[in-house]
Coordinates of C-alpha atoms in Angstrom, one line a residue:
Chain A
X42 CA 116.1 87.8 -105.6
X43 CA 112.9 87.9 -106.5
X44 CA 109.8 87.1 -104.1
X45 CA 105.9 86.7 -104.0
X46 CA 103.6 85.9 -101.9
X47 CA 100.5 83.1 -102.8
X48 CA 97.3 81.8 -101.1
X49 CA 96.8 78.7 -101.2
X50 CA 93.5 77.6 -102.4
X51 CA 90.9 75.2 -100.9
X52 CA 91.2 72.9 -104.5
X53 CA 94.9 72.4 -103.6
X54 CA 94.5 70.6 -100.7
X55 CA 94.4 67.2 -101.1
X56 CA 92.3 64.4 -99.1
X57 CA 95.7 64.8 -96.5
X58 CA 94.0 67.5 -95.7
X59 CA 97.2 69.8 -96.8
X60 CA 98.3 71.2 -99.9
X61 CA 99.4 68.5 -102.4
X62 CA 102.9 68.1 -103.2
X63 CA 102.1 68.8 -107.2
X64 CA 100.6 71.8 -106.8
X65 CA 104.1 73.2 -106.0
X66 CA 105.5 72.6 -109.4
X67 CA 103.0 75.3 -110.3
X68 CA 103.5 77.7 -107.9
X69 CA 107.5 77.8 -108.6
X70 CA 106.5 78.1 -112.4
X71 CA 104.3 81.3 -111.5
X72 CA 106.7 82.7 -109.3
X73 CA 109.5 82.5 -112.2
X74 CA 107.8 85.5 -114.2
X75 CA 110.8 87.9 -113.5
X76 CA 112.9 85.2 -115.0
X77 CA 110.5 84.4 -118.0
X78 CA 110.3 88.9 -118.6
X79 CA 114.3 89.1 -118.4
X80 CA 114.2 85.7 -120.9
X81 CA 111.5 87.3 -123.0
X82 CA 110.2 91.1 -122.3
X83 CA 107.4 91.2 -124.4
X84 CA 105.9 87.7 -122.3
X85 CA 104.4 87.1 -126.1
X86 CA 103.9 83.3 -126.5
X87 CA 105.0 83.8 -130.7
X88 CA 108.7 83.1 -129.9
X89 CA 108.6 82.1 -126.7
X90 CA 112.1 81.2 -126.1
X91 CA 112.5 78.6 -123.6
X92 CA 111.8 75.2 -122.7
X93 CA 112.1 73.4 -119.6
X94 CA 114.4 71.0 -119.5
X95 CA 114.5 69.5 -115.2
X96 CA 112.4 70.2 -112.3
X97 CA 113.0 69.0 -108.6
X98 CA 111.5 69.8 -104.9
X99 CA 112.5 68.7 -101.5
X100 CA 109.5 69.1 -99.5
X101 CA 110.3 69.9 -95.7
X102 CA 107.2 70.9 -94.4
X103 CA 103.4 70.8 -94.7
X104 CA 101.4 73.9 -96.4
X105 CA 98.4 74.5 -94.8
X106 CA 95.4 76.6 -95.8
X107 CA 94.9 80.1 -94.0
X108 CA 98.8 81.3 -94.4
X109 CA 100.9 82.9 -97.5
X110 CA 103.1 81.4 -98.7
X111 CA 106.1 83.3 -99.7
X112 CA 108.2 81.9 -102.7
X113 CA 111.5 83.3 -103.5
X114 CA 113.8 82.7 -106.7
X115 CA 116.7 83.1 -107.7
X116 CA 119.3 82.9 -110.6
X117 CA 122.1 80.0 -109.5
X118 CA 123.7 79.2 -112.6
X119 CA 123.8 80.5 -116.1
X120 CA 125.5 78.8 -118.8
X121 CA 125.6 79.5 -122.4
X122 CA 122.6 77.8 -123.7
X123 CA 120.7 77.4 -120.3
X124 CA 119.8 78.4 -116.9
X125 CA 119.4 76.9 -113.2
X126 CA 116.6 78.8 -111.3
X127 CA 116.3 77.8 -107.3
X128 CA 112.8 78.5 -105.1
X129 CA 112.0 78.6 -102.0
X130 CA 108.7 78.2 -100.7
X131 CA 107.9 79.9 -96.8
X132 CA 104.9 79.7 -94.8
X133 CA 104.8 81.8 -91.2
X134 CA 108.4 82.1 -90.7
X135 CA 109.7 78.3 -91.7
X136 CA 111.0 76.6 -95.2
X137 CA 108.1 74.1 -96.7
X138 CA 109.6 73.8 -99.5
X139 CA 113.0 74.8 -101.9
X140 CA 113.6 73.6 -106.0
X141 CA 115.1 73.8 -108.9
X142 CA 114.2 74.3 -112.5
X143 CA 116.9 74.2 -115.7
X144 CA 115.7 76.0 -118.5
X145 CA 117.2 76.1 -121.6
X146 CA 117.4 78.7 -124.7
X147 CA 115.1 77.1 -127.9
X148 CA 114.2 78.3 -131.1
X149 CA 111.0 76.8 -131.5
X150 CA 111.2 77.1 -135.0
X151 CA 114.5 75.7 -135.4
X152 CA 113.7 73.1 -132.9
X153 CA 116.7 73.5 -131.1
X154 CA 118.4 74.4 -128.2
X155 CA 120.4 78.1 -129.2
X156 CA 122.8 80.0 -126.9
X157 CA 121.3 83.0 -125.0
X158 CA 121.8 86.0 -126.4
X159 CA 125.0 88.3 -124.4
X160 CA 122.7 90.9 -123.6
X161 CA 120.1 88.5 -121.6
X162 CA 122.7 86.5 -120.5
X163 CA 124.2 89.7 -118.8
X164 CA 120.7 90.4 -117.4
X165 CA 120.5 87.4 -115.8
X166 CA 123.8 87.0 -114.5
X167 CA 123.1 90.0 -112.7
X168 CA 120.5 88.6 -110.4
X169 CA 122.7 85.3 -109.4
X170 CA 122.8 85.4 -105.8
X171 CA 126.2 84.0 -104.5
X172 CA 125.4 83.5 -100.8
X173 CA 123.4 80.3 -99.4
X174 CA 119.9 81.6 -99.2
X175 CA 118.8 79.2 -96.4
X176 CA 121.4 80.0 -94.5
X177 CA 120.6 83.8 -94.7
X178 CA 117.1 83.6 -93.7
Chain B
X150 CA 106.5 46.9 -113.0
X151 CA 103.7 48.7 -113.0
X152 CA 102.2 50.5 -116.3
X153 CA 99.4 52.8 -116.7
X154 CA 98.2 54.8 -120.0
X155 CA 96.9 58.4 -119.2
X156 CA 94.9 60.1 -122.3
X157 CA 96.2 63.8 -121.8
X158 CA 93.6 66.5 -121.5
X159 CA 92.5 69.9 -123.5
X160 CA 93.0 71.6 -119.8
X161 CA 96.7 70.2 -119.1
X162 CA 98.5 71.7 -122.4
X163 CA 99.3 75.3 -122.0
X164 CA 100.0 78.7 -124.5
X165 CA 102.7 76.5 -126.0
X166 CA 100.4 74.6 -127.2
X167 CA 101.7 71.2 -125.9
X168 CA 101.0 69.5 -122.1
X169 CA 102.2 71.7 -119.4
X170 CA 105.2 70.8 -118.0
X171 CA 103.5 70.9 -114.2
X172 CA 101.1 68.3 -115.2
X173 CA 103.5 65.7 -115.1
X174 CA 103.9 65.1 -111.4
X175 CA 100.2 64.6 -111.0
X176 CA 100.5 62.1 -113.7
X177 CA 103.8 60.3 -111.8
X178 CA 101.8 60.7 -108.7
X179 CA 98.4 58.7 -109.7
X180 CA 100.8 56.1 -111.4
X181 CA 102.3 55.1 -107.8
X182 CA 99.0 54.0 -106.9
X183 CA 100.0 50.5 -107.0
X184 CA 102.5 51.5 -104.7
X185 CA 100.3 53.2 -101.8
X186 CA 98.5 49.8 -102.3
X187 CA 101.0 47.8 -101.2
X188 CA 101.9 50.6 -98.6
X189 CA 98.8 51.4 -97.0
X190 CA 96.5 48.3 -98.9
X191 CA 93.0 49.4 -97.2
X192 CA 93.5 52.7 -99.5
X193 CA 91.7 54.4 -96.6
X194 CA 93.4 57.8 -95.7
X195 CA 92.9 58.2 -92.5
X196 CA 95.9 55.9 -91.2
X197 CA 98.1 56.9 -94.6
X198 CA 101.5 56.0 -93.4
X199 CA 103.7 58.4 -96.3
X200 CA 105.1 61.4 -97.1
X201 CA 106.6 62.3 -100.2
X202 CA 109.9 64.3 -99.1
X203 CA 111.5 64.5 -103.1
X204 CA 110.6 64.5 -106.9
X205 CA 112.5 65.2 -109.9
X206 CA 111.4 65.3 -113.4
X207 CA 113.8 65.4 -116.6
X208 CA 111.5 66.3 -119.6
X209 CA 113.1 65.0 -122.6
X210 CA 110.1 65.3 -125.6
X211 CA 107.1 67.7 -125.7
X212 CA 103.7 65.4 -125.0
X213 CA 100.8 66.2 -127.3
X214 CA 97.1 65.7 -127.2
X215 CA 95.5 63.0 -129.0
X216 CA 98.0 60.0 -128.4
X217 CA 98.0 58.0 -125.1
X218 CA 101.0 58.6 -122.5
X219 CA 102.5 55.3 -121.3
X220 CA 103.0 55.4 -117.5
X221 CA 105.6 53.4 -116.1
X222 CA 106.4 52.7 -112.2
X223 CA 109.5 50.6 -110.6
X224 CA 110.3 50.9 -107.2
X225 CA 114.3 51.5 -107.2
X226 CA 115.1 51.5 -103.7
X227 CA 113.9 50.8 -100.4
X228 CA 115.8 51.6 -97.1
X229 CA 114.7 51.2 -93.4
X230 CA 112.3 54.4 -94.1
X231 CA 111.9 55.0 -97.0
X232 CA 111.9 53.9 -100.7
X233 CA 112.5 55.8 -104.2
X234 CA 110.2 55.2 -107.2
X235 CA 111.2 56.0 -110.5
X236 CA 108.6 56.6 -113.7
X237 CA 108.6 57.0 -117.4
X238 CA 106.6 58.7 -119.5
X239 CA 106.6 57.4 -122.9
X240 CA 104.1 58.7 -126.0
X241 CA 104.2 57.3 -129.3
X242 CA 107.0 54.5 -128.8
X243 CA 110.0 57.8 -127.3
X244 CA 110.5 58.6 -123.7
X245 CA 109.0 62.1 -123.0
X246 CA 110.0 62.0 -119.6
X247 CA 111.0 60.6 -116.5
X248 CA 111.3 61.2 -112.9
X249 CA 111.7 60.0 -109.4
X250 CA 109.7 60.6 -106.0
X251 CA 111.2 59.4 -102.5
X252 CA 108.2 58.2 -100.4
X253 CA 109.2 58.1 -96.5
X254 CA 106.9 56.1 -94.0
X255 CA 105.2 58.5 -91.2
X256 CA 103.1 58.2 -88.6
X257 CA 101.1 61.0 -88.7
X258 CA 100.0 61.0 -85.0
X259 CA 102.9 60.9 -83.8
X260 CA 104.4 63.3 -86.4
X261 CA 107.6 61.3 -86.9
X262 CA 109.3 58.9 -89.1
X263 CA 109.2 55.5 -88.3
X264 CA 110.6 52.2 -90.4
X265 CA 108.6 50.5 -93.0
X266 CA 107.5 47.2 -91.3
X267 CA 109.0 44.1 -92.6
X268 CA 106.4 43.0 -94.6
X269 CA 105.8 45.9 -96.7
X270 CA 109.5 46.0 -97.2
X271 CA 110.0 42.6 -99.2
X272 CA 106.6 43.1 -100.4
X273 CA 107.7 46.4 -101.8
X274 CA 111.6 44.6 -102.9
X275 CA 109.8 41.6 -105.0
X276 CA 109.3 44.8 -107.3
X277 CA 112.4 46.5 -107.6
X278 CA 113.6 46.7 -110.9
X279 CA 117.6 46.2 -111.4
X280 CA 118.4 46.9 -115.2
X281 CA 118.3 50.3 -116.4
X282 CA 114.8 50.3 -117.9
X283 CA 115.5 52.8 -120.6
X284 CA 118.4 51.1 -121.9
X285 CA 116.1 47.8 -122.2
X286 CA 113.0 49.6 -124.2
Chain C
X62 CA 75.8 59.0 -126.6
X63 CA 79.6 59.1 -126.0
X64 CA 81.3 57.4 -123.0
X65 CA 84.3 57.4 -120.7
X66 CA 85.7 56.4 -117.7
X67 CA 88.2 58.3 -115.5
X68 CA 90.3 57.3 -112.3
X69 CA 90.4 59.8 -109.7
X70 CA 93.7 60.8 -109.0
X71 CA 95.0 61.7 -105.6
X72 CA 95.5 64.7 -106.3
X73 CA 91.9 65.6 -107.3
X74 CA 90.7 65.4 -104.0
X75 CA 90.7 68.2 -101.1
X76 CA 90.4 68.4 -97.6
X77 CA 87.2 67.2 -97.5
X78 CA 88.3 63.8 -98.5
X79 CA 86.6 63.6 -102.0
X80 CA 87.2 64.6 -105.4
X81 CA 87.3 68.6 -105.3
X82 CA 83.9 70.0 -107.1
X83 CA 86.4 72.0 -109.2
X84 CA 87.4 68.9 -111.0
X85 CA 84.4 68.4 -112.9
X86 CA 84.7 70.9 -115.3
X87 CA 88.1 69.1 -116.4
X88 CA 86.5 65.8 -116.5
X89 CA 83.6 67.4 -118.8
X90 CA 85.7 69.2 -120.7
X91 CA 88.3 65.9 -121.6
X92 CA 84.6 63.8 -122.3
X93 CA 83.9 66.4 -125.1
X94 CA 86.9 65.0 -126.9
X95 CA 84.3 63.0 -129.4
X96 CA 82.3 66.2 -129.9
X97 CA 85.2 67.9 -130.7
X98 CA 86.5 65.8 -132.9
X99 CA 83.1 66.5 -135.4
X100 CA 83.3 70.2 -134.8
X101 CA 86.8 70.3 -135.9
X102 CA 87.9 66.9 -137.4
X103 CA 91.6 67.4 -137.8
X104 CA 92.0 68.5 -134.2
X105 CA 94.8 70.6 -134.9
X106 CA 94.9 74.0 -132.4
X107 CA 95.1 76.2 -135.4
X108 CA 92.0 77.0 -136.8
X109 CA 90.4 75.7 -133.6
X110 CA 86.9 76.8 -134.5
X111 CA 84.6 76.2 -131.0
X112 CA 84.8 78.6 -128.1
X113 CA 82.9 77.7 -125.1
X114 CA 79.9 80.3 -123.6
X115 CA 78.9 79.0 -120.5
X116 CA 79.0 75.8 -118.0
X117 CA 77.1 74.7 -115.0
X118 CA 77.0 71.3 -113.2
X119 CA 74.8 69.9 -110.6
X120 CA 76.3 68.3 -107.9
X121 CA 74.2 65.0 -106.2
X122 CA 77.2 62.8 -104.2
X123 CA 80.5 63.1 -103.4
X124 CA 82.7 61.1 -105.3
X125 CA 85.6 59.1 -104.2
X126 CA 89.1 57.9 -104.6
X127 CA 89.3 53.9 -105.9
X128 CA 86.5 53.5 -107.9
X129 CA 86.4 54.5 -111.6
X130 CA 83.8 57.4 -112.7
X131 CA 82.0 56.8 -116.0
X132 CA 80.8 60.0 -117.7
X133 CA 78.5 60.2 -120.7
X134 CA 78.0 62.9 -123.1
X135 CA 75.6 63.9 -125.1
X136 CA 74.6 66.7 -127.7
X137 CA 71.2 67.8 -126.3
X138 CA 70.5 71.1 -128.8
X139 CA 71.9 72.5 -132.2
X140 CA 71.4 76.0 -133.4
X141 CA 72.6 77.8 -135.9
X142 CA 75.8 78.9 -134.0
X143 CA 75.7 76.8 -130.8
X144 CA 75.3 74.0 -129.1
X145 CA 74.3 72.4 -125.8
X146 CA 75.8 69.2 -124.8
X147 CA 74.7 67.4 -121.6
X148 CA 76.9 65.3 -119.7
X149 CA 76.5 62.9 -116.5
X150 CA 79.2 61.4 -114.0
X151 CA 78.4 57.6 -112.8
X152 CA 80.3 56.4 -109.6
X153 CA 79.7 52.9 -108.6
X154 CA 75.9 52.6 -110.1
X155 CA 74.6 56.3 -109.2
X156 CA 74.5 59.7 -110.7
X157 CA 77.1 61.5 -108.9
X158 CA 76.7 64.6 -110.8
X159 CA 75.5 66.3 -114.1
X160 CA 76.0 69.5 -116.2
X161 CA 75.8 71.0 -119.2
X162 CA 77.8 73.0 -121.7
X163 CA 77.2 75.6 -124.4
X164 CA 80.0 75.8 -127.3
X165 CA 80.0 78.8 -129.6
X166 CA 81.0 78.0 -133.2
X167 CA 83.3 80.9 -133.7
X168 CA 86.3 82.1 -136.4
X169 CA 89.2 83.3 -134.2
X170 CA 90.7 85.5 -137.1
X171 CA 87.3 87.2 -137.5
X172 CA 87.2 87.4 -134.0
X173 CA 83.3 86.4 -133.9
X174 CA 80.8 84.1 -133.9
X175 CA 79.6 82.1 -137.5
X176 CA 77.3 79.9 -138.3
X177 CA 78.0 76.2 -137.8
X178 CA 78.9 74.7 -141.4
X179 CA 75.8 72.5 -142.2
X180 CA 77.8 69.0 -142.8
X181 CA 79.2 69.3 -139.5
X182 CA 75.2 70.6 -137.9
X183 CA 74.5 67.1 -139.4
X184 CA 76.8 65.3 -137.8
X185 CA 76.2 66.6 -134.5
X186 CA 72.0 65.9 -135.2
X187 CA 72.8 62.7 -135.6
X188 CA 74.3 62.5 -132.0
X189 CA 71.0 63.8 -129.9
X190 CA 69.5 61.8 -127.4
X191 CA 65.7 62.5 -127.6
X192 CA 65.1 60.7 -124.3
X193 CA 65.5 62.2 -120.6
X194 CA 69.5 60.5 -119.9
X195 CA 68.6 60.1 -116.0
X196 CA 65.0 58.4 -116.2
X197 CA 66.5 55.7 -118.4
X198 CA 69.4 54.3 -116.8
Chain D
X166 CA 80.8 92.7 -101.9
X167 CA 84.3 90.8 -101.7
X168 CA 86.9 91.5 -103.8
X169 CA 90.7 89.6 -104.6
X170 CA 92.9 90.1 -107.2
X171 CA 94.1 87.1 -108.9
X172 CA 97.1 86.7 -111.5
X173 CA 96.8 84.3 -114.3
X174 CA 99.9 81.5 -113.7
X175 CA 101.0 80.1 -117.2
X176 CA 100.0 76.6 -116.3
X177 CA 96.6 77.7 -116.1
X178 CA 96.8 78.8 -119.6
X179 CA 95.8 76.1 -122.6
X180 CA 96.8 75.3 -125.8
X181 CA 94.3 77.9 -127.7
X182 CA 96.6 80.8 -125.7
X183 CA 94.3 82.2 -123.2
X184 CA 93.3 81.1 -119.3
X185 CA 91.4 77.7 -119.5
X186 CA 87.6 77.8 -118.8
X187 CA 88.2 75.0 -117.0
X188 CA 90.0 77.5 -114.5
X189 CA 86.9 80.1 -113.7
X190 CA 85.6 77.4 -110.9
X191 CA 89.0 77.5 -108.7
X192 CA 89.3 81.5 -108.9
X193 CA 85.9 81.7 -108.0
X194 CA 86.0 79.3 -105.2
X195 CA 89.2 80.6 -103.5
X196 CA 87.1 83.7 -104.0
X197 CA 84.3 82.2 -101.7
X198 CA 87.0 82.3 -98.7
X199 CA 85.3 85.3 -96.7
X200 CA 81.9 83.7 -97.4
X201 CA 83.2 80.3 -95.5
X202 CA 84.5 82.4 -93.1
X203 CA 81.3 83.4 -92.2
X204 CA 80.0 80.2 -92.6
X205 CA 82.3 77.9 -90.2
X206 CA 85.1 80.6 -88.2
X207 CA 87.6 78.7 -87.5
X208 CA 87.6 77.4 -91.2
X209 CA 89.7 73.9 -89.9
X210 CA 88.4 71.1 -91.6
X211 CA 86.1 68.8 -89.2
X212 CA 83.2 70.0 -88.7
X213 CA 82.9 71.7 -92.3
X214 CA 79.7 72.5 -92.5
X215 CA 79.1 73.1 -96.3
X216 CA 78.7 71.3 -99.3
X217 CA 78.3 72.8 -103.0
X218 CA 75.4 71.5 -105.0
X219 CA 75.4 73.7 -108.0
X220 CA 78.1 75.8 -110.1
X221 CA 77.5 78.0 -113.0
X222 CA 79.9 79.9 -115.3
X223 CA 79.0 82.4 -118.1
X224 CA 82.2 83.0 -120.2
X225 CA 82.2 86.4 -122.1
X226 CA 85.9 87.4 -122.8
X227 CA 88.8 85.4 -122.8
X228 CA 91.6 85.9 -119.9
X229 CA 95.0 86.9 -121.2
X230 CA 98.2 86.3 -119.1
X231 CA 100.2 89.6 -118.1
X232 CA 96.7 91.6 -115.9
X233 CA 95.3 90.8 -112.8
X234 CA 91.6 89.3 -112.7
X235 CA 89.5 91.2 -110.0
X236 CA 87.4 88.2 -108.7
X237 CA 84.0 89.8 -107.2
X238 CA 81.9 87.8 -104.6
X239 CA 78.3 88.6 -103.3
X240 CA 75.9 86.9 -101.8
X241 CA 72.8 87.0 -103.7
X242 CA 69.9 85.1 -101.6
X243 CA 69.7 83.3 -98.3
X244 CA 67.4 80.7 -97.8
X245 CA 66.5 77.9 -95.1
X246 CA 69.5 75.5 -95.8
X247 CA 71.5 77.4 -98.6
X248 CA 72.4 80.4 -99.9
X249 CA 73.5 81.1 -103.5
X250 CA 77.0 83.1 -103.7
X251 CA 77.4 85.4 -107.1
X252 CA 80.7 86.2 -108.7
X253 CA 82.6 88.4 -111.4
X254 CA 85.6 88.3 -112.9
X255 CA 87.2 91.8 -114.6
X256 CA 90.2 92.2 -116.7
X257 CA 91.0 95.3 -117.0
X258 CA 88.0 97.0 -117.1
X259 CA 85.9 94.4 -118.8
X260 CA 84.0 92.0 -117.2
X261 CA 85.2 88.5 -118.9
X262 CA 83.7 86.0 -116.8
X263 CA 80.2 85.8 -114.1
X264 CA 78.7 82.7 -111.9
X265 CA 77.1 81.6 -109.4
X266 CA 77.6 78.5 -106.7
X267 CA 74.8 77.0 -104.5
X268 CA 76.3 76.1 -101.3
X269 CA 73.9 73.7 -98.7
X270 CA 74.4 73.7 -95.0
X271 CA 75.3 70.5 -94.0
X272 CA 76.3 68.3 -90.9
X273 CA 78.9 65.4 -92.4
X274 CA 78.5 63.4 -89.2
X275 CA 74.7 63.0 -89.6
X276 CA 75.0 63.1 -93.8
X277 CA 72.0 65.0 -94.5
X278 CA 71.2 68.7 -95.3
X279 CA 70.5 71.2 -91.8
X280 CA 69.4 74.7 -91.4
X281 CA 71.6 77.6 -91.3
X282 CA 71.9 79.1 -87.7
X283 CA 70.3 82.3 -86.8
X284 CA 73.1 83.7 -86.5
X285 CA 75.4 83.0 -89.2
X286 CA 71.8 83.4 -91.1
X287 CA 72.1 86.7 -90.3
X288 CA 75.6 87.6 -90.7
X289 CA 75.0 86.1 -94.2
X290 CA 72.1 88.5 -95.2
X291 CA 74.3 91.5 -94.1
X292 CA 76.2 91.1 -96.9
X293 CA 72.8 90.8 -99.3
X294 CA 73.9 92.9 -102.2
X295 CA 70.4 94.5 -103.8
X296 CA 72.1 96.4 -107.0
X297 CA 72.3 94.3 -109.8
X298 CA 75.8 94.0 -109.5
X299 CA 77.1 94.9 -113.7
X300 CA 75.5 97.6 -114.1
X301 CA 76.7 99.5 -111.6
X302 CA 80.6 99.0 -112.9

């Protein structure tokens, strides 16, 4: 499992006077370096092997300024041409948010989807977490 | 149904080179604004009965700069307290994308969930859509 | 003199309850579209040829959700390697705020600044406004 | 001074491959957080007592993904009703980016422009840096 911990910013509020429910989209993205350095470890955008294919959030909880936020992520499912990352998002001890994202293996220059290499695959099967994580916390 | 054409902007592509994939809910999210009309239709926030408790997004096509993006908004459901609103995202005559958000009715004083009144319920069901809309494009 | 308009999205604003002042660099940036289109006619990101060297804006209201903003833009100064172009943001009859922004003509392979090619210094003559914008609207 | 480390997300990049310029204003107002904390305490939104009537960005160096961005924040002069805040932004070791923001005191409820109080006034001035700030990097 992989964690970080983000401030939110006074330009990601919203006139709700909380954080805006599409800034976490962008958060979760940021938080899946470990994921994008396991997929790619150079992190050079020439060959950049990935493309998003799905994103969803269930948003539980309002994110307010003046707190963390700590983001979690985690392998859930690898198959042979892509992946299922999950996120959570937690701000002074309770769940604001959790998501998924489904990424899948692309040769840019092919323009198609490819299987992931045996080596990454390996790599990331390695960090799939096979307890609940909510239920853990 | 409700359309809307979004001309996409030098800051929302990314190193890729196309728009980022976290752009899309703030586009989905500025399209429902015919929606928070009929919701809330004094636009004024304090008072703003909604939360937005879901979204998905299934990216299908890359979007590029230069060419319009074609915004479309159906409401798909509405239940006692809540409704579901489903978009697409066409560029260039193809779906890019599409992508649902479930709205729930709150009362933010009280801090609960209450039930959509009756009026903004057939109000909001004189728009719900009932053939698959990308079968019909 | 180049114009657009631009809806404020909700997710623009902040806390405050109006557009966040860190959205009008976007909005700027998205109205340079026409300038960028002389400078680098085919639009395509390789061989971009413009890097940008400084911005500042000056804020006069706030600006607000449900009312279209209309921004002009103009090319106030050519040199032989840069240019300044001025733009202003109009909400509902008054000057809501204004700023400028100097682009670098510049070979990314070379990795430095050139001279601007003289058909395309031409062009963007053409374009400057030799009266004060503000005084005259 | 105030310093905060920032990492470059990916949606923050843009299609030429680098951190948007469009960007520099959010780092550098998330970077004014200790500066509104001396401005208004209990930083909750009513009775914000600040409003931003100038921005300025000098870009110098591009921002790559993959290194933090130390964001510094001085204030550079105090005066009746504003102050004017001055920031960097190094990556590693280079200074890629410098501005400024104008911030005005001001009471929302009366919608004009007041004085600073003595105290804050003064709490402000402590933090007057009189080095010009580059040169001593």
């Amino acid at each position: 499992m992989f964690e970080m911990t983000i401030q939110p910013r006074f330009s990601e509020t919203d006139a709700i006077g909380h954080v805006s429910n599409t800034v976490m989209p962008t958060w979760f993205e940021t938080a899946r370096d470990p994921i994008f350095s396991i997929l790619h470890p150079n992190m050079v955008i020439d060959g950049w092997p990935v493309i998003i294919a799905h994103i969803d959030v269930d948003y539980l909880r309002q994110i307010h300024l003046g707190h963390g936020v700590n983001i979690t992520t985690q392998v859930e499912k690898v198959g042979t041409k892509s992946l299922t990352v999950y996120h959570e998002a937690w701000q002074q001890g309770r769940l604001a948010a959790s998501g998924r994202a489904v990424l899948v293996y692309y040769d840019y220059e092919l323009g198609e989807t490819v299987a992931i290499p045996d080596k990454i695959k390996i790599e990331l099967e390695k960090n799939i977490t096979v307890v609940p994580i909510t239920k853990t916390k």
